[in-house]
PDB file of C-alpha atoms and ligand atoms in Angstrom:
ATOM      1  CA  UNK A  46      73.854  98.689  92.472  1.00  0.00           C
ATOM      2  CA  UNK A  47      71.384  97.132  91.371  1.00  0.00           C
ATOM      3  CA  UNK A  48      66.646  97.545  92.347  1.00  0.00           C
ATOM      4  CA  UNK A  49      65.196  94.442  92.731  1.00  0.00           C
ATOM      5  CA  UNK A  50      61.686  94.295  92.875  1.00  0.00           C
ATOM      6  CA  UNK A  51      60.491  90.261  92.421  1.00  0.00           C
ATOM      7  CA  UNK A  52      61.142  88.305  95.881  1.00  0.00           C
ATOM      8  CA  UNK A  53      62.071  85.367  93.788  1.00  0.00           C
ATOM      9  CA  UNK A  54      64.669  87.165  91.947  1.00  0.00           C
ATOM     10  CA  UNK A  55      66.138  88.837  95.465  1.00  0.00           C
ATOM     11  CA  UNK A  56      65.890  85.530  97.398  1.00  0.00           C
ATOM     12  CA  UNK A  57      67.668  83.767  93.925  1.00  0.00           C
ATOM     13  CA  UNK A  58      70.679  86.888  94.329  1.00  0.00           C
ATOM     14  CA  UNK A  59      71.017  86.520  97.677  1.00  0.00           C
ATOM     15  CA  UNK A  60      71.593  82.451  98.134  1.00  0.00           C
ATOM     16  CA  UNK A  61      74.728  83.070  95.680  1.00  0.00           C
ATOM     17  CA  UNK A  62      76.141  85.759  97.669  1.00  0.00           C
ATOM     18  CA  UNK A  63      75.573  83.988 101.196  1.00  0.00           C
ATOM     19  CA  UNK A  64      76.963  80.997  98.628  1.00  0.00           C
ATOM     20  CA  UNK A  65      80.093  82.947  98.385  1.00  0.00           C
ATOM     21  CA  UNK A  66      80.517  83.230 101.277  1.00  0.00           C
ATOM     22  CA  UNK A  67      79.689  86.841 101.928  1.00  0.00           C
ATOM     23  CA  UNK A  68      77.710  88.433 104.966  1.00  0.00           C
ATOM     24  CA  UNK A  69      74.549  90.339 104.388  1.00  0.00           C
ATOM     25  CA  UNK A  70      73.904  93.245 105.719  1.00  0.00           C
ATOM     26  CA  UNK A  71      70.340  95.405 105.914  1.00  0.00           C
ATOM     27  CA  UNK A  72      68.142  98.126 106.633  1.00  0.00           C
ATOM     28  CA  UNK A  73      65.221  98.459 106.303  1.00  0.00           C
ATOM     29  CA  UNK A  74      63.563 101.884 104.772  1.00  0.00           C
ATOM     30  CA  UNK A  75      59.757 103.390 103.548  1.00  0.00           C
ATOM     31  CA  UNK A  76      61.837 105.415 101.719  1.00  0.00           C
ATOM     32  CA  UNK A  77      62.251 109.434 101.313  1.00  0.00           C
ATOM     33  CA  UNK A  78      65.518 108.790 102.740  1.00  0.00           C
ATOM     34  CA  UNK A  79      67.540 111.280 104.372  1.00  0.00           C
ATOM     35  CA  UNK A  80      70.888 111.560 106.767  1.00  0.00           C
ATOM     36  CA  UNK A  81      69.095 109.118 109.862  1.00  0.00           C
ATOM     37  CA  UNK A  82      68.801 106.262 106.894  1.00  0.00           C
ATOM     38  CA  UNK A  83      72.119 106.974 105.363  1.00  0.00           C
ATOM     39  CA  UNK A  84      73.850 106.453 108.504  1.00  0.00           C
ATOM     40  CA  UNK A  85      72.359 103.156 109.411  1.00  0.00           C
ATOM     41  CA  UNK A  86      73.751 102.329 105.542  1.00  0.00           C
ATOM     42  CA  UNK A  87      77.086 103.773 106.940  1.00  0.00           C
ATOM     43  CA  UNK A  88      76.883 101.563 110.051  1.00  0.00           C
ATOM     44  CA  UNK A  89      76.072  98.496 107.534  1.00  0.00           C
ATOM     45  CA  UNK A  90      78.869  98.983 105.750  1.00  0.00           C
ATOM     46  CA  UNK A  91      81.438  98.688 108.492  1.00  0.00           C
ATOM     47  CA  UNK A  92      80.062  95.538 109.695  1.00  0.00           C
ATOM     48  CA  UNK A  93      78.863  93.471 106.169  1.00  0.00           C
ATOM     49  CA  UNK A  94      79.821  92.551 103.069  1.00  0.00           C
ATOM     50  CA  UNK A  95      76.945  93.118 101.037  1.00  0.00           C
ATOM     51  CA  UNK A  96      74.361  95.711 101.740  1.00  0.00           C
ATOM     52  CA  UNK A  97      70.153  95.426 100.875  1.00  0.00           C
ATOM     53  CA  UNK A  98      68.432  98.589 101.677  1.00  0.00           C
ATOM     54  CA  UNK A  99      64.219  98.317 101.127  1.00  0.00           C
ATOM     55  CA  UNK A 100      62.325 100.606 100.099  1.00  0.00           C
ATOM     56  CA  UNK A 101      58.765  99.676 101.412  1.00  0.00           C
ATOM     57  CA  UNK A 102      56.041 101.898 102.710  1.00  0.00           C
ATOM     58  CA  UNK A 103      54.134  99.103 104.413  1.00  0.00           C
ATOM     59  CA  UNK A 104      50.458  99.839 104.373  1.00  0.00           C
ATOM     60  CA  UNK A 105      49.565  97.352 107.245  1.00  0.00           C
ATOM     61  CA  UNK A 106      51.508  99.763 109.534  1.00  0.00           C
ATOM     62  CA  UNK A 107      49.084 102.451 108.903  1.00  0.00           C
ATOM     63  CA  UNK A 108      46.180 103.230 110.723  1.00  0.00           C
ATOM     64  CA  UNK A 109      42.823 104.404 108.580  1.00  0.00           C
ATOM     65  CA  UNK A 110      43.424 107.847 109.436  1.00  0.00           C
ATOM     66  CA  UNK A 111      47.113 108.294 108.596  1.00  0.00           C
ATOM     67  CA  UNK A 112      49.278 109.687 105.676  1.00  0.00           C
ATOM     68  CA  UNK A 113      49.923 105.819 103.511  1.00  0.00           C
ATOM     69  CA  UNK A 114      48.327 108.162 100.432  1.00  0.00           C
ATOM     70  CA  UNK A 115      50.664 110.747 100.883  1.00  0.00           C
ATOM     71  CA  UNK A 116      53.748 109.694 102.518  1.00  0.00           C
ATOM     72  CA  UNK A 117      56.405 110.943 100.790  1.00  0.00           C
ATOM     73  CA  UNK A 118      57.627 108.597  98.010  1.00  0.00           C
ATOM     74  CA  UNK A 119      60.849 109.635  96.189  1.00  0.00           C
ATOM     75  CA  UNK A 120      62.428 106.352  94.694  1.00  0.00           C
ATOM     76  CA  UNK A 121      64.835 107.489  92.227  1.00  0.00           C
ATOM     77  CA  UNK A 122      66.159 109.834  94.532  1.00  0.00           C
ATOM     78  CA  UNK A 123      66.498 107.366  96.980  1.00  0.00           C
ATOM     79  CA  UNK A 124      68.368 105.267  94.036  1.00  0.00           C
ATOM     80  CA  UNK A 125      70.666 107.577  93.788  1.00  0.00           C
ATOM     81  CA  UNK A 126      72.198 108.267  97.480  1.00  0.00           C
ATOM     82  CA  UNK A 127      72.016 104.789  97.864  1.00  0.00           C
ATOM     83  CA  UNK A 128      74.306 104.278  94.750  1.00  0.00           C
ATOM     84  CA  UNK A 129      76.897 107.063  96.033  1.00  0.00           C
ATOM     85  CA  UNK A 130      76.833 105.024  99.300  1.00  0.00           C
ATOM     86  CA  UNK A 131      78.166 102.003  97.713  1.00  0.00           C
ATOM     87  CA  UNK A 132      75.022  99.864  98.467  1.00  0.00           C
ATOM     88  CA  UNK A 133      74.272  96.497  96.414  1.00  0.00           C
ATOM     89  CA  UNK A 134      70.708  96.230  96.218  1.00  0.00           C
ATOM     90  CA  UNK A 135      68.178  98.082  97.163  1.00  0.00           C
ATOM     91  CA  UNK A 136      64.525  96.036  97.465  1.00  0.00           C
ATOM     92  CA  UNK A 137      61.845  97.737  96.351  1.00  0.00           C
ATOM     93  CA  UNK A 138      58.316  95.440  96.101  1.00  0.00           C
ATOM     94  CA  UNK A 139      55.073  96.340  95.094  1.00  0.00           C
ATOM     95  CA  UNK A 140      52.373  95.970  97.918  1.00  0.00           C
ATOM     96  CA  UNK A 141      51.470  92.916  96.219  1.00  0.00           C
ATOM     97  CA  UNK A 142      54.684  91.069  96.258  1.00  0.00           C
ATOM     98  CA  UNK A 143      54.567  91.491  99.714  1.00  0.00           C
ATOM     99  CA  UNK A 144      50.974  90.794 100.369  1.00  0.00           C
ATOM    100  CA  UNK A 145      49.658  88.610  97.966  1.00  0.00           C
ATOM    101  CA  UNK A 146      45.934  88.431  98.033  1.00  0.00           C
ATOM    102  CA  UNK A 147      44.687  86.590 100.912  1.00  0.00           C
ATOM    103  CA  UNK A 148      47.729  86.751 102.716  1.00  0.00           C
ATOM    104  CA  UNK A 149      46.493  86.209 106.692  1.00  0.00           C
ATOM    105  CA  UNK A 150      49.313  85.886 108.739  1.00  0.00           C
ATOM    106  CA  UNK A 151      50.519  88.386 111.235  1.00  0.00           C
ATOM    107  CA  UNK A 152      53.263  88.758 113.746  1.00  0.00           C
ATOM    108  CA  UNK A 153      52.056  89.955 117.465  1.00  0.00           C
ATOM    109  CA  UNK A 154      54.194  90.757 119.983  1.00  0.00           C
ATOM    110  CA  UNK A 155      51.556  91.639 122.492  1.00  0.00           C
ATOM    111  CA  UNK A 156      52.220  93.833 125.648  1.00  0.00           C
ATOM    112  CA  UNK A 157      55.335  95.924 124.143  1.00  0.00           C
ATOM    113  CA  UNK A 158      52.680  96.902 121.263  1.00  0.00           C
ATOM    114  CA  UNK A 159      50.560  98.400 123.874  1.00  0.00           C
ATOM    115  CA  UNK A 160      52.312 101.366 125.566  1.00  0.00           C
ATOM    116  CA  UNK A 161      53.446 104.817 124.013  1.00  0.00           C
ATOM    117  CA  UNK A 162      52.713 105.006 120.186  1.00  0.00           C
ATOM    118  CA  UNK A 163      50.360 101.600 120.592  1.00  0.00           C
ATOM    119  CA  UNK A 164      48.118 103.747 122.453  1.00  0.00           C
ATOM    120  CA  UNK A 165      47.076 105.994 119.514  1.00  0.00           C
ATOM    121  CA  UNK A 166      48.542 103.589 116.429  1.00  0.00           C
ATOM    122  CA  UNK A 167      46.893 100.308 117.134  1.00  0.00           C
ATOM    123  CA  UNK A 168      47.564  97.687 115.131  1.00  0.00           C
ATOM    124  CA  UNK A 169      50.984  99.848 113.741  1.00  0.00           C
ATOM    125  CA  UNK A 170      53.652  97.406 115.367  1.00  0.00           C
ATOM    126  CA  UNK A 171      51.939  94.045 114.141  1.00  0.00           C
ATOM    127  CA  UNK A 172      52.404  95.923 110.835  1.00  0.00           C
ATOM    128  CA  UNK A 173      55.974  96.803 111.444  1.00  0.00           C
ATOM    129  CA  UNK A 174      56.839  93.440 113.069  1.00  0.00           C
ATOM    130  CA  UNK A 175      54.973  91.245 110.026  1.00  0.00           C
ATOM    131  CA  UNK A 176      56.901  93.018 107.181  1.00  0.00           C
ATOM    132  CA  UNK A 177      60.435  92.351 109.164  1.00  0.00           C
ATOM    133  CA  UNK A 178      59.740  89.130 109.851  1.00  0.00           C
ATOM    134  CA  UNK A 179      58.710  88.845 106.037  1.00  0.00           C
ATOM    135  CA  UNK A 180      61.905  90.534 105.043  1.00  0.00           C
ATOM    136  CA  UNK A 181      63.944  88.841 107.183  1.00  0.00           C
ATOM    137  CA  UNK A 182      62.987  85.806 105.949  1.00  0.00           C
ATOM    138  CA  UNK A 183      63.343  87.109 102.707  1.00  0.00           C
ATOM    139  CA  UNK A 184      66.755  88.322 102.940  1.00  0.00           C
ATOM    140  CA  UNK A 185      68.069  86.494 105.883  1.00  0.00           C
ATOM    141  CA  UNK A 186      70.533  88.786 106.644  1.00  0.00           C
ATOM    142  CA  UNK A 187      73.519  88.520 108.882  1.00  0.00           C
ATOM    143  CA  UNK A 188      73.101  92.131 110.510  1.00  0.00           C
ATOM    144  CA  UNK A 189      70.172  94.220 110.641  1.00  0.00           C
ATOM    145  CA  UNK A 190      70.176  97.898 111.514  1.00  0.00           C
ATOM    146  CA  UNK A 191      67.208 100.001 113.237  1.00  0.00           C
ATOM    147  CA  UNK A 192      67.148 103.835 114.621  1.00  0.00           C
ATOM    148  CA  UNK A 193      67.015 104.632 117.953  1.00  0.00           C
ATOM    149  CA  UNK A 194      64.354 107.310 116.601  1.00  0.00           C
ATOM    150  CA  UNK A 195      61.967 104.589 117.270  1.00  0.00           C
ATOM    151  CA  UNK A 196      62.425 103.360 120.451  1.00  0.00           C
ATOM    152  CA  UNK A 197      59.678 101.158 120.454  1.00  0.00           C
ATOM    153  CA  UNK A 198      59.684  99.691 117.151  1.00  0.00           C
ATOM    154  CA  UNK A 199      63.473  99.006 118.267  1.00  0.00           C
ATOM    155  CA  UNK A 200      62.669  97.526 121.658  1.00  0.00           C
ATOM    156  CA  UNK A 201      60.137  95.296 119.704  1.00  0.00           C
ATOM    157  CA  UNK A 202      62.112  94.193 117.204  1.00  0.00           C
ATOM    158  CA  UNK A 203      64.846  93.139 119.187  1.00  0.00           C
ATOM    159  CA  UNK A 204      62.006  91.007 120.852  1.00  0.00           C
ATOM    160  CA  UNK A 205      60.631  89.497 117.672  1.00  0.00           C
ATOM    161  CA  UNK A 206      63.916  88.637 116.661  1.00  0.00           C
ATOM    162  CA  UNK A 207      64.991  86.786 119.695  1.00  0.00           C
ATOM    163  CA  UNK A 208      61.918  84.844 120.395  1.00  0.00           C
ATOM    164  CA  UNK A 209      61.011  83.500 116.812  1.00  0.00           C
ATOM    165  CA  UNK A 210      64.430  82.533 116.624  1.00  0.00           C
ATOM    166  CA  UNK A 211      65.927  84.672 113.567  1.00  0.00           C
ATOM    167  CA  UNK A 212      69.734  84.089 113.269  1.00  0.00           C
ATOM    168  CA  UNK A 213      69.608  88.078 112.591  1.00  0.00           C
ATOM    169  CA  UNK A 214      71.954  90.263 114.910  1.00  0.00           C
ATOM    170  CA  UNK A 215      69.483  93.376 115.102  1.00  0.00           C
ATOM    171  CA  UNK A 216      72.039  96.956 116.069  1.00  0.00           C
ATOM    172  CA  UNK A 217      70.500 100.033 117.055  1.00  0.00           C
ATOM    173  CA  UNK A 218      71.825 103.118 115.649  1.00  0.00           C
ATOM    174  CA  UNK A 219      71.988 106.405 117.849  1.00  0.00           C
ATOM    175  CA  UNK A 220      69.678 109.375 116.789  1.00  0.00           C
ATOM    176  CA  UNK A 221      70.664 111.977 113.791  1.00  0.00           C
ATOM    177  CA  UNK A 222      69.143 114.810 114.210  1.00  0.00           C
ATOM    178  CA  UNK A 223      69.282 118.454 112.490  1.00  0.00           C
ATOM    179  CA  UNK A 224      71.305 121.066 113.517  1.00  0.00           C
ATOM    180  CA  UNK A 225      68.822 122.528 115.299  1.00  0.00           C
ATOM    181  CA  UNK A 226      68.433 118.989 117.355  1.00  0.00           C
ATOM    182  CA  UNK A 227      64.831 118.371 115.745  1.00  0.00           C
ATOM    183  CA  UNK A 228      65.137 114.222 114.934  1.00  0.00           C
ATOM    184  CA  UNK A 229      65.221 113.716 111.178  1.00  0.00           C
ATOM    185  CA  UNK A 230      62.288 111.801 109.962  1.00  0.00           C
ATOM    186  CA  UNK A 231      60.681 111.681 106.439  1.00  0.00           C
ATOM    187  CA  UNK A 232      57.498 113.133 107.649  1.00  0.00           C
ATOM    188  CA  UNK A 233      59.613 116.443 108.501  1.00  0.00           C
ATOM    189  CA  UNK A 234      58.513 118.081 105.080  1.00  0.00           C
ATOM    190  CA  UNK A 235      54.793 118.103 106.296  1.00  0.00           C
ATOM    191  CA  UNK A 236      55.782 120.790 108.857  1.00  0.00           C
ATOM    192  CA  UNK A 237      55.160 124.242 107.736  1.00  0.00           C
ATOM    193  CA  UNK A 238      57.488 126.794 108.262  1.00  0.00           C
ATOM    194  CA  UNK A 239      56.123 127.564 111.519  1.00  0.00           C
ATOM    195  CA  UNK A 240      55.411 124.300 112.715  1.00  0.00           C
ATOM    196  CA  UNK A 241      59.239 123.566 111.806  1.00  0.00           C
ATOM    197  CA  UNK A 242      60.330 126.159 113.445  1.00  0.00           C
ATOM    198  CA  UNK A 243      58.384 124.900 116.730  1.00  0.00           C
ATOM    199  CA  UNK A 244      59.184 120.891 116.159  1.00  0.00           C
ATOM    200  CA  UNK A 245      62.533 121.246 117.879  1.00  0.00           C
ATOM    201  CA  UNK A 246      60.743 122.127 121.625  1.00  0.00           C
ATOM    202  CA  UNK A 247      60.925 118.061 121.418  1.00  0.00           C
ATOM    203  CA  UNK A 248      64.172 117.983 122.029  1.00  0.00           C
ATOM    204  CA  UNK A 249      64.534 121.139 123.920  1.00  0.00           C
ATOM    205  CA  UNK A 250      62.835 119.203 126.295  1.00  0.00           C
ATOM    206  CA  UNK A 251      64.786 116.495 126.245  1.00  0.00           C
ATOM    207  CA  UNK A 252      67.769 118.242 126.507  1.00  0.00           C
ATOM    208  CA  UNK A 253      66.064 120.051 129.618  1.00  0.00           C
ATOM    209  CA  UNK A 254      64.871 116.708 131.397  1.00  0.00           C
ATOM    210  CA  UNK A 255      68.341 115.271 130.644  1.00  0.00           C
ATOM    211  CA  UNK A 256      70.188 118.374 132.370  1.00  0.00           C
ATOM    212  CA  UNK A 257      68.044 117.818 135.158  1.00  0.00           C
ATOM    213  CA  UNK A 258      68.911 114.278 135.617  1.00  0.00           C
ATOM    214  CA  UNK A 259      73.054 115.086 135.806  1.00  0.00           C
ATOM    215  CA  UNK A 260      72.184 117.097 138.435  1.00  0.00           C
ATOM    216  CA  UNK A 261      70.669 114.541 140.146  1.00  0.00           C
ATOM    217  CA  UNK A 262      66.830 114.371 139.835  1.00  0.00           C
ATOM    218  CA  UNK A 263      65.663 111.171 139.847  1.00  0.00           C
ATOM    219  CA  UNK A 264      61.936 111.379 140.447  1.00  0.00           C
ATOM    220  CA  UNK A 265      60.186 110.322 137.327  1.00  0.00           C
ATOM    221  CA  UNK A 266      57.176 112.502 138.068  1.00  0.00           C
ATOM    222  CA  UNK A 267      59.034 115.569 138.631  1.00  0.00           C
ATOM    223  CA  UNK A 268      60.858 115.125 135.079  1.00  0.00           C
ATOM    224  CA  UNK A 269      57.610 114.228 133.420  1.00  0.00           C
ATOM    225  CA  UNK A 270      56.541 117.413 134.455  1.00  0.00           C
ATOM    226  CA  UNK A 271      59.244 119.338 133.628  1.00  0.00           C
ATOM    227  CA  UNK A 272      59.217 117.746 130.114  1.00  0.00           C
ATOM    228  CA  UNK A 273      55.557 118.905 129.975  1.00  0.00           C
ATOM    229  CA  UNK A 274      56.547 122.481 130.938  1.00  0.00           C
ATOM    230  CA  UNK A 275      58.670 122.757 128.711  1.00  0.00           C
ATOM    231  CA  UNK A 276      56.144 121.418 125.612  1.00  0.00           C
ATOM    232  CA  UNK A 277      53.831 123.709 127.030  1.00  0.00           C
ATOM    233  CA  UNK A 278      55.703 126.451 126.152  1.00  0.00           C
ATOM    234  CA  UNK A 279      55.162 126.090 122.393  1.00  0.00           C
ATOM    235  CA  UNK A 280      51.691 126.871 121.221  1.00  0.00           C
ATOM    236  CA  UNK A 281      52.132 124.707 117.924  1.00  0.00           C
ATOM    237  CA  UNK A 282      53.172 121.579 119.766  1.00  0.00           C
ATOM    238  CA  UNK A 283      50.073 119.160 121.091  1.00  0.00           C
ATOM    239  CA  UNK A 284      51.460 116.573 123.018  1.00  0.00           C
ATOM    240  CA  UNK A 285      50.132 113.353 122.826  1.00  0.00           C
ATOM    241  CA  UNK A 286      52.200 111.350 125.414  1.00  0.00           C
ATOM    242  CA  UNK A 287      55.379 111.851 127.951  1.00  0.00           C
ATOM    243  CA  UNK A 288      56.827 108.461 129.358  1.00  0.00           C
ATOM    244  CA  UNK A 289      60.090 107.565 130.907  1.00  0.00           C
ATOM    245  CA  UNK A 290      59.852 103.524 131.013  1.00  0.00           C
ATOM    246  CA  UNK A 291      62.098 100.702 131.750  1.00  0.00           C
ATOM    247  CA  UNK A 292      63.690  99.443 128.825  1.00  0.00           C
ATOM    248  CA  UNK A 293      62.837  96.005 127.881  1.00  0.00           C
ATOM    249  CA  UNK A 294      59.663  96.143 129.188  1.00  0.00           C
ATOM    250  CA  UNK A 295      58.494  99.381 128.569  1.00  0.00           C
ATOM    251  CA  UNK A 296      56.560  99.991 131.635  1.00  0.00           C
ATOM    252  CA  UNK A 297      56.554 103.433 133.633  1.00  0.00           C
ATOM    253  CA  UNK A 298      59.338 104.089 136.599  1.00  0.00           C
ATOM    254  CA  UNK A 299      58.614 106.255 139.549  1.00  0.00           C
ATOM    255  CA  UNK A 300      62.937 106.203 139.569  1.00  0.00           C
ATOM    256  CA  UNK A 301      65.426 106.731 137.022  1.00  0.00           C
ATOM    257  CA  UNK A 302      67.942 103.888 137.402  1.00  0.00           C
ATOM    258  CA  UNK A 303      70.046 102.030 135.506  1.00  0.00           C
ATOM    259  CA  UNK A 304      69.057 102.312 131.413  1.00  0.00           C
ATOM    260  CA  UNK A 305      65.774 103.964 131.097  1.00  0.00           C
ATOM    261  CA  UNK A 306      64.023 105.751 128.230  1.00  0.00           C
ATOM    262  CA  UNK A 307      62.189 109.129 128.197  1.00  0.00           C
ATOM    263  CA  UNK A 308      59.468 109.037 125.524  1.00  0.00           C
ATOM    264  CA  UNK A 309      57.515 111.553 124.137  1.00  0.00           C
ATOM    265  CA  UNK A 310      55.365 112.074 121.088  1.00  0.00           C
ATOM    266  CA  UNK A 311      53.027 115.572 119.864  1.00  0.00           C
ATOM    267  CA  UNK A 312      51.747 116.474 116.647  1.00  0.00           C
ATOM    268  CA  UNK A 313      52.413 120.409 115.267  1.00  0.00           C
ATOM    269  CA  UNK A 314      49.324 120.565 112.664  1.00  0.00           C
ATOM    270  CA  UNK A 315      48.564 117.626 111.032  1.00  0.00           C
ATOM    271  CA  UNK A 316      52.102 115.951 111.614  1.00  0.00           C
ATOM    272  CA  UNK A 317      52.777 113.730 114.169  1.00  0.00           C
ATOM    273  CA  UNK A 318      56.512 113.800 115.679  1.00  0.00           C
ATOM    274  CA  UNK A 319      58.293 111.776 118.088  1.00  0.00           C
ATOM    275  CA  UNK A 320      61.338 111.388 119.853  1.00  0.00           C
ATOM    276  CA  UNK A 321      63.036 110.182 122.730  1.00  0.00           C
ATOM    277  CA  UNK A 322      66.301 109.919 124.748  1.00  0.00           C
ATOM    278  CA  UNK A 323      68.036 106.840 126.354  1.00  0.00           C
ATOM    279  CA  UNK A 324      69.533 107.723 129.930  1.00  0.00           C
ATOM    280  CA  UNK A 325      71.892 105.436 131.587  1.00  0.00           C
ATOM    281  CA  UNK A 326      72.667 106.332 135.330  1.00  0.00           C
ATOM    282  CA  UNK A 327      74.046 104.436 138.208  1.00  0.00           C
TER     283      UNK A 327
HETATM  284  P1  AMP B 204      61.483 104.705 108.215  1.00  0.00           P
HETATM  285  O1  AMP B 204      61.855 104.889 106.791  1.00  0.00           O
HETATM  286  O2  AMP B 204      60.929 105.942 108.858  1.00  0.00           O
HETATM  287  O3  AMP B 204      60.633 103.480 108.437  1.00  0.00           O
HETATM  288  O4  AMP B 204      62.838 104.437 108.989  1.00  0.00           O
HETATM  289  C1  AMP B 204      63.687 103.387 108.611  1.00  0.00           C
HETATM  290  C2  AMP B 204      64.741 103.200 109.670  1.00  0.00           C
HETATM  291  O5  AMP B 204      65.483 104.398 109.815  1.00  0.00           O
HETATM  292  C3  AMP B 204      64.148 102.879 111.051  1.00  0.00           C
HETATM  293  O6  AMP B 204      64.957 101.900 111.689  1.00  0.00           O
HETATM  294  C4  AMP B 204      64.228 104.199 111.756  1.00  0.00           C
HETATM  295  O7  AMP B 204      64.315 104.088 113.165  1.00  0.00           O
HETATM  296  C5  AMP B 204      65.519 104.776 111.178  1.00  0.00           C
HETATM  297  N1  AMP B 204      65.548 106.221 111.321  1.00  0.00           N
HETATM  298  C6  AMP B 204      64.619 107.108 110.900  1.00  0.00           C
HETATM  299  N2  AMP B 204      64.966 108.355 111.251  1.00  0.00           N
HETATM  300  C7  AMP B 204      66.135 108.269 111.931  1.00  0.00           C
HETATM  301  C8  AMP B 204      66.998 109.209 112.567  1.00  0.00           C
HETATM  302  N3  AMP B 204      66.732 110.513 112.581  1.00  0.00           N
HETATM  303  N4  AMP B 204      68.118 108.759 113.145  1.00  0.00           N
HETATM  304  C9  AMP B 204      68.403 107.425 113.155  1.00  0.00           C
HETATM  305  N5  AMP B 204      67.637 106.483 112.565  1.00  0.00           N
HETATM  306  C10 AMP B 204      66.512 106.895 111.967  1.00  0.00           C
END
């Protein structure tokens, strides 16, 4: 395996192997990787020939007030699952590889950006969506993978993908979560002990709202509330948003029908979680 850190030299590797013949496959990481990253890798592998993994924490996605100081950064860790995983190269830029001074361009995709996490994050998904579209370009891969973990970021993705045209097939990977059903994210090691003990009530009420649904509620409200409830329970949690939406478009149902997507995010302390669940009914 080998860390690349000079577009140039990455976009130089890469013609050969696409040269040869050879299908590209990628994901792209901030890093402080753990079992939800290794199993989009996984997925990659089964589908592509050759695998880039980056290793980018993109400061344009962060608001002022978030953690870009102190999110975790752990790259020769990282280096090393990503080696015992058979990966080719891993991409790992400085911030000013990828944003040269005076860089001013920006990718937008307006209403989907506005919902959910847009409410408290703006500005968070043009970050997201301007570094893939810069990677993509970069790497122009054949397959690129995303988490279901973010639901929006997928759903907007997907979006960007399709209407600028990039020959990219984007796949969404289902959730990995701990044994305890809390959704593994990198920002996990901020909990303390007690706020980790609390963090899985996220998908306790999940679980509760999607229990609820096989026996046949279909009233959004009603689940919202029950969601709610069940947040309520737990003293550490602070919920910050509940929404069950229609899929492409993100916007609230009063019914669930067909695919839609329950939404939810709540900080315990200074952490901010989310998670969600994708329901499918008749
Ligand atoms: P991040 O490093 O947090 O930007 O995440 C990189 C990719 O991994 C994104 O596509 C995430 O949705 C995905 N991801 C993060 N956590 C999980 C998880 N628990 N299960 C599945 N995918 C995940």
């Amino acid at each position: 395996m080998e860390v690349i850190s000079k577009t140039n030299k990455l976009k130089a590797v890469l013609r050969k192997t696409r040269c040869a013949g050879l299908e590209i496959g990628f994901v792209p990481t901030m890093g402080a990787l753990h079992e939800g990253h290794l199993a989009l890798v996984q997925r990659a592998r089964e589908s592509a020939g050759v695998i880039v993994v980056s290793i980018f924490v993109n400061p344009v996605q962060f608001g002022p007030n978030e953690d870009y100081e102190k999110y975790p950064r752990n790259l020769s860790h990282d280096v090393e699952l990503l080696t015992r995983l058979g990966v080719d190269y891993v991409f790992a830029p400085g911030v000013d590889e990828i944003y040269p001074a005076g860089f001013d361009t920006f990718v937008d995709v307006r209403e989907l950006t506005e919902p959910l996490c847009g409410r408290t994050r703006p500005g968070h998904f043009r970050g997201v969506a301007t570094v893939v579209a810069k990677l993509f370009s970069i790497i122009q891969p054949m397959y690129a993978f995303f988490g279901q973990k973010d639901a929006q970021q997928a759903i907007i993705i997907k979006k960007m993908t399709a209407e600028l045209d990039f020959p990219v097939d984007v796949r969404i990977c289902p959730i990995v979560r701990e044994p305890d059903g809390l959704a593994m994210s990198s920002r996990n090691q901020y909990l303390s002990p007690e706020e980790r003990a609390a963090a899985p009530v996220l998908y306790r009420s999940l679980q509760r709202a999607a229990a609820m649904i096989l026996e046949g509620e279909r009233d959004a409200a009603t689940l919202r509330q029950e969601i709610e409830k069940e947040l309520a329970r737990e003293p550490l949690a602070r919920p910050e948003y509940v929404e069950i939406v229609e899929t492409q478009t993100l916007a609230p149902v009063e019914k669930i029908r067909g695919e839609t997507l329950i939404a939810l995010a709540a900080s315990f302390g200074q952490t901010r979680l989310i998670d969600n669940l994708l329901v499918s009914t008749p």
